[in-house]
XYZ file of C-alpha atoms in Angstrom:
215
model
C 41.507 -122.186 31.137
C 44.909 -122.697 31.394
C 46.477 -120.786 29.219
C 49.427 -122.409 27.986
C 53.344 -120.973 28.043
C 54.944 -121.034 31.587
C 57.795 -121.619 32.105
C 59.197 -120.843 28.959
C 56.865 -118.048 28.108
C 57.427 -116.345 31.316
C 60.115 -114.848 31.062
C 58.847 -112.637 28.417
C 55.009 -112.313 30.319
C 56.287 -109.289 31.099
C 54.988 -108.286 27.583
C 52.812 -111.292 26.840
C 51.689 -113.067 30.159
C 49.931 -116.421 29.195
C 47.592 -117.824 31.115
C 45.729 -120.144 33.293
C 42.464 -119.415 33.104
C 40.465 -120.260 35.850
C 43.669 -119.079 37.557
C 45.765 -122.551 36.322
C 49.204 -123.868 36.720
C 51.098 -120.253 35.013
C 54.481 -120.793 36.834
C 54.032 -125.195 35.915
C 54.594 -127.066 32.603
C 52.983 -130.528 32.862
C 53.833 -131.800 29.183
C 51.652 -130.307 26.686
C 49.922 -128.978 29.173
C 49.241 -124.673 28.720
C 49.774 -121.956 30.880
C 48.122 -119.881 29.185
C 47.850 -116.674 26.916
C 46.209 -113.488 27.595
C 45.692 -112.033 24.064
C 42.042 -111.666 24.063
C 38.844 -112.034 21.977
C 34.339 -110.337 21.156
C 30.401 -112.147 21.953
C 29.740 -112.693 18.608
C 30.247 -117.272 18.100
C 33.041 -116.650 15.401
C 32.837 -118.264 12.955
C 31.692 -115.236 10.895
C 34.373 -112.798 9.691
C 35.349 -110.422 12.139
C 37.579 -108.215 9.816
C 37.676 -104.419 8.468
C 38.106 -104.565 4.437
C 39.360 -100.703 5.544
C 42.905 -100.648 5.084
C 43.565 -104.038 3.833
C 42.335 -105.297 7.250
C 43.218 -109.356 6.846
C 40.353 -111.099 7.327
C 39.503 -113.828 10.418
C 37.813 -116.377 11.045
C 37.944 -118.628 13.925
C 36.075 -121.373 15.627
C 32.354 -121.092 16.655
C 33.782 -122.829 19.699
C 35.819 -119.670 20.145
C 33.651 -116.360 21.422
C 34.164 -113.216 22.238
C 32.678 -109.967 24.591
C 33.801 -106.606 24.968
C 32.542 -104.670 27.019
C 33.513 -101.221 26.357
C 31.343 -99.223 24.393
C 32.267 -96.591 21.959
C 34.040 -93.631 22.876
C 32.406 -91.377 20.729
C 35.759 -89.618 19.238
C 36.762 -90.975 16.404
C 40.681 -91.844 17.012
C 40.312 -93.685 20.919
C 37.082 -95.762 18.605
C 39.752 -96.426 15.924
C 41.966 -97.584 18.831
C 39.565 -100.163 19.567
C 38.440 -101.565 17.174
C 41.369 -102.096 16.337
C 43.047 -103.511 19.323
C 39.607 -106.086 19.514
C 40.957 -107.003 15.716
C 44.621 -107.602 17.423
C 43.121 -110.018 20.280
C 41.001 -112.153 18.061
C 44.536 -112.437 15.671
C 46.748 -113.711 18.303
C 43.910 -116.938 18.581
C 43.810 -117.253 14.437
C 47.403 -117.512 14.929
C 47.017 -120.660 17.300
C 44.067 -121.899 15.471
C 46.641 -121.967 12.252
C 48.976 -123.530 14.682
C 51.520 -120.874 12.752
C 54.146 -118.925 14.651
C 54.610 -116.196 11.890
C 50.356 -115.851 10.695
C 49.621 -112.869 8.862
C 46.675 -111.815 10.533
C 48.483 -111.110 14.179
C 51.970 -109.262 11.790
C 49.549 -107.945 10.401
C 47.971 -105.235 14.040
C 51.934 -106.608 16.100
C 55.572 -104.776 15.327
C 58.725 -105.295 17.632
C 58.693 -105.597 21.070
C 54.640 -107.466 20.556
C 55.834 -109.098 18.317
C 58.702 -110.761 19.454
C 56.764 -112.336 22.562
C 53.710 -112.850 20.391
C 55.538 -115.539 17.798
C 56.826 -116.479 21.284
C 53.563 -117.318 22.783
C 52.045 -119.081 19.747
C 54.923 -121.164 19.412
C 54.060 -122.857 23.399
C 50.334 -123.593 21.913
C 52.413 -124.639 18.211
C 54.757 -126.947 20.874
C 51.681 -128.770 22.679
C 49.693 -129.282 20.551
C 47.204 -127.081 21.406
C 44.828 -123.820 20.784
C 42.101 -122.264 22.885
C 38.075 -123.182 23.807
C 35.941 -120.940 25.514
C 34.095 -118.041 26.441
C 36.486 -114.420 26.953
C 35.823 -111.102 27.877
C 37.326 -108.262 28.087
C 35.971 -104.731 29.134
C 37.833 -101.526 31.623
C 39.251 -100.016 28.583
C 40.812 -96.413 29.144
C 41.928 -95.449 25.770
C 44.852 -92.448 25.635
C 45.182 -90.684 22.390
C 48.226 -88.883 23.117
C 48.992 -88.000 19.495
C 48.092 -87.776 15.728
C 49.731 -91.340 15.772
C 50.371 -92.790 18.975
C 48.301 -93.646 21.790
C 47.887 -96.263 24.940
C 44.400 -98.908 26.467
C 44.462 -100.533 29.123
C 41.903 -102.987 29.412
C 41.071 -105.805 31.739
C 40.757 -110.014 30.124
C 38.379 -112.418 31.938
C 39.435 -116.328 31.100
C 37.359 -117.400 33.344
C 34.522 -119.480 30.819
C 38.553 -119.873 28.312
C 39.994 -123.141 28.131
C 43.028 -125.539 26.121
C 42.121 -127.707 23.912
C 44.998 -130.632 23.523
C 44.407 -130.793 18.920
C 45.134 -134.360 19.109
C 43.552 -135.591 22.241
C 40.110 -132.598 22.127
C 40.283 -132.694 26.095
C 39.798 -129.135 26.622
C 42.045 -128.357 30.027
C 38.910 -126.332 31.716
C 40.306 -125.564 35.363
C 38.908 -123.792 39.018
C 37.450 -119.225 38.211
C 40.528 -118.242 41.075
C 41.567 -114.214 41.434
C 44.023 -115.531 38.558
C 41.142 -115.731 36.168
C 41.068 -111.760 35.356
C 43.546 -110.379 33.583
C 45.366 -106.989 33.081
C 46.353 -105.390 30.435
C 48.151 -102.420 29.357
C 49.373 -102.009 25.665
C 51.259 -98.849 23.211
C 50.003 -98.178 20.269
C 50.910 -96.138 17.192
C 49.094 -95.687 13.573
C 51.169 -96.516 10.829
C 51.274 -95.381 7.141
C 48.044 -97.375 6.677
C 45.712 -95.630 9.748
C 45.927 -99.147 10.795
C 46.747 -98.721 15.231
C 49.449 -101.712 16.119
C 50.599 -102.678 18.858
C 54.504 -102.263 20.201
C 54.286 -102.641 23.387
C 52.206 -105.298 25.258
C 52.406 -105.831 28.906
C 49.449 -108.164 31.634
C 49.653 -108.428 35.534
C 47.750 -111.892 36.319
C 45.375 -111.650 39.467
C 45.182 -107.102 39.547
C 43.095 -106.274 41.632
C 41.625 -103.642 39.296
C 39.729 -106.551 37.436
C 38.769 -108.817 40.319
C 34.527 -109.058 39.965
């Protein structure tokens, strides 16, 4: 996949690396060539709503051509499982904003604050400028959750973008690229639990091609 945002967003990739799905063009941007967004994705094919009604969480309904698999089973710890659940929704919420071509979409802003929200906005803006969105299948795995206090947590996980691509809205062209080591991305996020009990991302760092995520 080639997920948009290259040169422009490359400066903010320390916190949100847009991707080149198969090892695509994360360093160069030709015209409307999107250089990936490392934002994520659960394996239920998504036309169906995937949001919880609790705490006013937004309903997230994505096109059927976008699917997500979260290979991170429940831990049995209430707080850790809540971090994982809200993180799944936050990943999908970013793709929803890209589908809507709306850098200020309410769904992702429900789950992102501060630095992470600002970088995510830039990421979505790059897709809007290219008139493109994401398509295909994403897989998430290797999750490690640490809840350091009732209101503070971290999550590290991997993303497989090998079957995810950019779809250009005007031409309906899907930009497919070969799978390489850069199709695998390591993410590290810092979260806090807000007054509504939602685990919100305040910082997100990504590393494309990480050895920790290779198959």
